[in-house]
Coordinates of N, CA and C and ligand atoms in Angstrom, one line a residue:
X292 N -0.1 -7.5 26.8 CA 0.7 -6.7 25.9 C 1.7 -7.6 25.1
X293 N 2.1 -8.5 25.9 CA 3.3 -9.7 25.2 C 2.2 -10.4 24.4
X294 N 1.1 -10.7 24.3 CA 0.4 -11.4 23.3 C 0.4 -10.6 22.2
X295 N -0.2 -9.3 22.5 CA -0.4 -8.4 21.6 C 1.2 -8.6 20.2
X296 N 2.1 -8.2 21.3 CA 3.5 -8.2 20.4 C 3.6 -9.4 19.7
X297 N 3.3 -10.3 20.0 CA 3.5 -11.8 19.6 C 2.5 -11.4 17.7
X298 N 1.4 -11.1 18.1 CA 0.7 -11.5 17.3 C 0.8 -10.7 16.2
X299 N 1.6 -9.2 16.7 CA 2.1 -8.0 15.4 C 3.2 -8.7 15.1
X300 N 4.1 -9.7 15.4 CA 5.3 -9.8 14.9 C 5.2 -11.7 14.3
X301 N 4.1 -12.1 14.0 CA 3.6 -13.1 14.0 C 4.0 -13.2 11.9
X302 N 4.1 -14.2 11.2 CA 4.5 -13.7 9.6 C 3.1 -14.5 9.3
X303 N 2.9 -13.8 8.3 CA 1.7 -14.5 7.8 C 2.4 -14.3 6.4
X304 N 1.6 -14.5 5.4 CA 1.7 -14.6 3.5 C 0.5 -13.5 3.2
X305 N 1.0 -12.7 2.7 CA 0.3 -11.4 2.2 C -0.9 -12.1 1.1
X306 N -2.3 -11.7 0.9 CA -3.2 -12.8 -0.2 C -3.1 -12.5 -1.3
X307 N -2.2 -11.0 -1.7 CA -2.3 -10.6 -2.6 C -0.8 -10.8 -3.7
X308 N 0.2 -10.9 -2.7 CA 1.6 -11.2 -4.0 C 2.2 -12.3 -3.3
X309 N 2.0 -12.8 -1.9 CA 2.1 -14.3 -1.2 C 3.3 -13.8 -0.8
X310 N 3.8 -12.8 -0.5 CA 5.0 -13.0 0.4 C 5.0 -13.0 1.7
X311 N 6.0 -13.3 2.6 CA 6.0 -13.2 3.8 C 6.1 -12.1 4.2
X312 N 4.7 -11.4 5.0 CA 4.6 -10.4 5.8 C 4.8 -10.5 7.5
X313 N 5.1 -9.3 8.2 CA 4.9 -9.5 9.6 C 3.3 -8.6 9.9
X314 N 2.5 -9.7 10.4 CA 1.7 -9.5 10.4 C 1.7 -7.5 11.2
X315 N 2.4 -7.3 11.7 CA 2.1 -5.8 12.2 C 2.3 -4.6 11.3
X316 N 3.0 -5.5 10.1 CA 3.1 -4.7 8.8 C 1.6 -4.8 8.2
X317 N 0.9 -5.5 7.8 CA -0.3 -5.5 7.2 C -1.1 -4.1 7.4
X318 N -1.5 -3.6 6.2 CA -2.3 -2.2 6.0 C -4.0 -2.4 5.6
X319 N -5.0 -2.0 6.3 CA -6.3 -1.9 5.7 C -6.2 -0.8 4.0
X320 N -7.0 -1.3 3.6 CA -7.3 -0.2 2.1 C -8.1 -1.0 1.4
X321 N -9.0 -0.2 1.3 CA -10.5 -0.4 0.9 C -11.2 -1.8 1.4
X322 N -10.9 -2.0 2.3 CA -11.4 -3.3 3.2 C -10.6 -4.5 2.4
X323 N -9.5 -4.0 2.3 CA -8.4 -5.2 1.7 C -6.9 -4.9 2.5
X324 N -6.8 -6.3 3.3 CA -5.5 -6.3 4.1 C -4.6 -7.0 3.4
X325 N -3.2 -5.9 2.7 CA -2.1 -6.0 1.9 C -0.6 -5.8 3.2
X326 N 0.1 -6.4 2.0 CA 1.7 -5.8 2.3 C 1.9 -4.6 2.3
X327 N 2.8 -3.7 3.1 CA 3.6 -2.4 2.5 C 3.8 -2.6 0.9
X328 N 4.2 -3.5 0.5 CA 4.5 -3.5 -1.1 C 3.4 -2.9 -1.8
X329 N 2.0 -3.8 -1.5 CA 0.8 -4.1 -2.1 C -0.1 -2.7 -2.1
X330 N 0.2 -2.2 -0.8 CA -0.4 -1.2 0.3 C 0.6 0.2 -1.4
X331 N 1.5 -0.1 -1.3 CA 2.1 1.0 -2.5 C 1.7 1.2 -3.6
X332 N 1.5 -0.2 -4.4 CA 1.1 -0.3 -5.7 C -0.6 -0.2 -5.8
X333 N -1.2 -0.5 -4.8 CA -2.8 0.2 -4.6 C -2.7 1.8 -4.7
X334 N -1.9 2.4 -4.1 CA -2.2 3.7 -3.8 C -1.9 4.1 -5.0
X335 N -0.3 4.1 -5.5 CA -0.2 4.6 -7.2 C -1.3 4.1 -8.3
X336 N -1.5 3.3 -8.0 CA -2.8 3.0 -8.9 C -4.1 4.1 -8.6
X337 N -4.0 4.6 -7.2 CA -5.2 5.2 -7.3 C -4.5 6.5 -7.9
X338 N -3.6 7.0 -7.2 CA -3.0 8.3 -7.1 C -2.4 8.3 -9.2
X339 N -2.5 7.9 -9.7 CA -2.3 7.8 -11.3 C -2.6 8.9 -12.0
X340 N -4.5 8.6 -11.8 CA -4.8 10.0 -12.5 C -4.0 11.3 -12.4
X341 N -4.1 11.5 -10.8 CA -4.0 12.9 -10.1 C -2.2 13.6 -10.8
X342 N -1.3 12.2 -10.7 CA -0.1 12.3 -10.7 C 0.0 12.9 -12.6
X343 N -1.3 12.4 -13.7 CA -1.0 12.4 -15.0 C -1.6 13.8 -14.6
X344 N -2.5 14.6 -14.2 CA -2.8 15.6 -14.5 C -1.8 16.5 -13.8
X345 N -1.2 16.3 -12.7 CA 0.1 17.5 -12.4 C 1.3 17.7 -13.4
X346 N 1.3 16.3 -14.1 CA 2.3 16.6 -15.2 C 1.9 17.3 -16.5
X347 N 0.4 17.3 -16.8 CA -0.2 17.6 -17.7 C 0.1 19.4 -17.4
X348 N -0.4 19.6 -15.8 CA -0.6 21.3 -15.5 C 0.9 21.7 -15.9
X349 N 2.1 20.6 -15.2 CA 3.4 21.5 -15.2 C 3.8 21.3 -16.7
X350 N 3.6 20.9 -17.9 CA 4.0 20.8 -19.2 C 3.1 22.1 -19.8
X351 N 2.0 22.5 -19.3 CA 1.1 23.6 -19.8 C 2.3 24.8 -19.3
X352 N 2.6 25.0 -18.2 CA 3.5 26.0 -17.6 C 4.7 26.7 -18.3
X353 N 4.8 25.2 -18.9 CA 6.5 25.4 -19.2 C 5.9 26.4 -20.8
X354 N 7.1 27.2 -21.1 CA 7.4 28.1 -22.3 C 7.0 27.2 -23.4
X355 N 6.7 27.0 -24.4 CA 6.7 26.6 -25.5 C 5.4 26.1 -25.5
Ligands
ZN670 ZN1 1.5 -8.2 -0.9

């Protein structure tokens, strides 16, 4: 269990923006291990579309 901790709290350099991560922060997505930072900016990149078309539905809604 004390190894275990050691190796979640161990800092590695994230491959993707090179900062210092704790390794127990590191996220899988899409068979690519990122930062919380990276792990963000992947998802809004995916979540883009979905986000242009809710704005698209709620601008249809509105009066005018
Ligand atoms: Zn990163």
């Amino acid at each position: 269990m004390d190894e275990f901790m050691e190796e979640m709290n161990r800092i590695v350099n994230c491959k993707y923006c090179g900062r210092p991560t704790l390794y127990g922060e590191l996220t899988w997505l899409n068979g690519k291990c990122m930062c919380p930072r990276c792990y963000k900016k992947e998802r809004e990149k995916e979540d883009g579309d979905d986000n242009r078309r809710d704005t698209q539905m709620a601008r249809q809604s509105l009066p005018g």
